[in-house]
Amino acid sequence: MLENLSFSYCENISQFSITARKLCSLTIKGCFSSELHKSIRLNLDLKSISTLDLDNWSLQYIMGETATTGLPPQLHALNVEFLKLSEFSFQNDVGTAAFVRLLCICPKLCKLEICFLVIN
């Protein structure tokens, strides 16, 4: 049974079809796809994930249009207890909005780790 899944620099992540009903940990980094939010929601049961590790771009893609339109998140409440964000920047309004939306659907969040993007 698949419990931990990582996608790193996958160009065609939306073409993966993985069924993981008891997934505990999901990492997505460097996967640039405007279809990411659709494929993740359709192919994975996000309700079982307790650890979610995303980079700034994956966060924006997973939250989809809700980050920019101001609409309520289309994702149901998640059981994420540990959220890790890398390459994050509060200077990006879309990323900040996606972050706030994600926090709103993670009522069980206990630990938050943010690694900021250094901009010179």
Coordinates of C-alpha atoms in Angstrom, one line a residue:
M1 CA 0.0 0.0 0.0
L2 CA 1.4 3.3 -1.1
E3 CA 1.9 5.7 1.9
N4 CA 4.5 8.2 0.7
L5 CA 4.6 9.8 -2.7
S6 CA 6.9 12.4 -4.2
F7 CA 6.8 14.2 -7.5
S8 CA 10.0 16.1 -8.4
Y9 CA 10.4 18.1 -11.6
C10 CA 7.7 16.1 -13.5
E11 CA 6.7 17.8 -16.7
N12 CA 3.6 15.7 -17.3
I13 CA 2.3 15.1 -13.8
S14 CA -1.3 15.3 -15.0
Q15 CA -0.7 12.1 -17.0
F16 CA -0.1 10.0 -13.9
S17 CA -2.9 7.8 -12.7
I18 CA -2.1 6.7 -9.2
T19 CA -4.7 5.4 -6.8
A20 CA -3.5 5.8 -3.2
R21 CA -6.3 5.7 -0.7
K22 CA -4.1 5.6 2.4
L23 CA -1.5 8.2 1.3
C24 CA 0.1 9.7 4.4
S25 CA 2.7 12.0 2.8
L26 CA 2.7 13.9 -0.5
T27 CA 5.6 16.0 -1.8
I28 CA 5.3 18.0 -5.0
K29 CA 8.2 20.2 -6.2
G30 CA 9.2 21.6 -9.5
C31 CA 6.1 20.3 -11.3
F32 CA 4.9 23.1 -13.5
S33 CA 1.5 22.3 -14.9
S34 CA -1.7 24.3 -15.0
E35 CA -3.6 21.0 -14.8
L36 CA -1.9 20.0 -11.6
H37 CA -4.9 20.9 -9.4
K38 CA -7.3 18.8 -11.5
S39 CA -5.0 15.7 -11.7
I40 CA -4.2 15.7 -8.0
R41 CA -7.8 16.0 -7.0
L42 CA -9.0 13.3 -9.4
N43 CA -6.2 10.8 -8.8
L44 CA -5.4 11.0 -5.1
D45 CA -7.5 10.9 -2.0
L46 CA -6.1 14.0 -0.2
K47 CA -8.1 13.4 2.9
S48 CA -5.7 10.8 4.2
I49 CA -2.6 13.0 3.9
S50 CA -1.0 14.1 7.2
T51 CA 2.2 15.6 5.7
L52 CA 2.1 17.9 2.7
D53 CA 5.3 19.3 1.2
L54 CA 5.0 21.8 -1.6
D55 CA 7.1 24.4 -3.4
N56 CA 5.6 27.8 -4.1
W57 CA 4.5 27.0 -7.6
S58 CA 2.9 23.6 -6.8
L59 CA 1.0 25.3 -4.0
Q60 CA -0.4 27.8 -6.5
Y61 CA -1.2 25.1 -9.1
I62 CA -2.9 22.8 -6.6
M63 CA -5.1 25.6 -5.2
G64 CA -6.0 26.4 -8.8
E65 CA -8.1 29.3 -9.7
T66 CA -9.4 29.8 -6.2
A67 CA -6.2 31.6 -5.3
T68 CA -6.8 34.4 -7.8
T69 CA -10.6 34.6 -8.0
G70 CA -11.3 34.9 -4.3
L71 CA -13.8 32.0 -4.5
P72 CA -14.0 29.5 -1.7
P73 CA -11.6 26.7 -2.0
Q74 CA -13.0 23.8 -4.0
L75 CA -11.0 21.3 -2.0
H76 CA -12.7 19.8 1.1
A77 CA -11.1 20.0 4.5
L78 CA -7.8 18.2 4.7
N79 CA -6.3 16.3 7.6
V80 CA -2.8 17.8 7.1
E81 CA -1.0 18.1 10.4
F82 CA 2.4 19.1 9.0
L83 CA 2.7 21.5 6.1
K84 CA 6.1 22.3 4.5
L85 CA 6.5 25.0 1.9
S86 CA 9.7 25.8 0.1
E87 CA 10.8 28.6 -2.1
F88 CA 7.9 30.7 -0.7
S89 CA 7.6 34.5 -1.1
F90 CA 5.0 36.8 0.4
Q91 CA 5.9 39.2 -2.4
N92 CA 3.8 37.1 -4.8
D93 CA 0.1 37.9 -4.3
V94 CA -1.1 34.7 -6.0
G95 CA 1.2 32.5 -3.8
T96 CA 0.1 34.4 -0.7
A97 CA -3.6 33.9 -1.5
A98 CA -3.0 30.2 -2.2
F99 CA -1.2 29.9 1.1
V100 CA -4.1 31.5 3.0
R101 CA -6.7 29.3 1.2
L102 CA -4.7 26.2 2.0
L103 CA -4.5 27.2 5.7
C104 CA -8.3 27.6 5.7
I105 CA -8.8 24.0 4.7
C106 CA -6.3 22.5 7.1
P107 CA -8.0 22.7 10.5
K108 CA -5.8 20.0 12.0
L109 CA -2.5 21.8 11.1
C110 CA -0.1 21.5 14.0
K111 CA 3.3 22.2 12.4
L112 CA 4.2 24.7 9.7
E113 CA 7.6 24.9 8.1
I114 CA 8.3 27.6 5.5
C115 CA 11.6 28.1 3.6
F116 CA 11.5 31.5 2.0
L117 CA 12.8 32.3 -1.5
V118 CA 15.7 34.8 -1.2
I119 CA 15.2 37.6 -3.7
N120 CA 18.1 40.0 -4.2

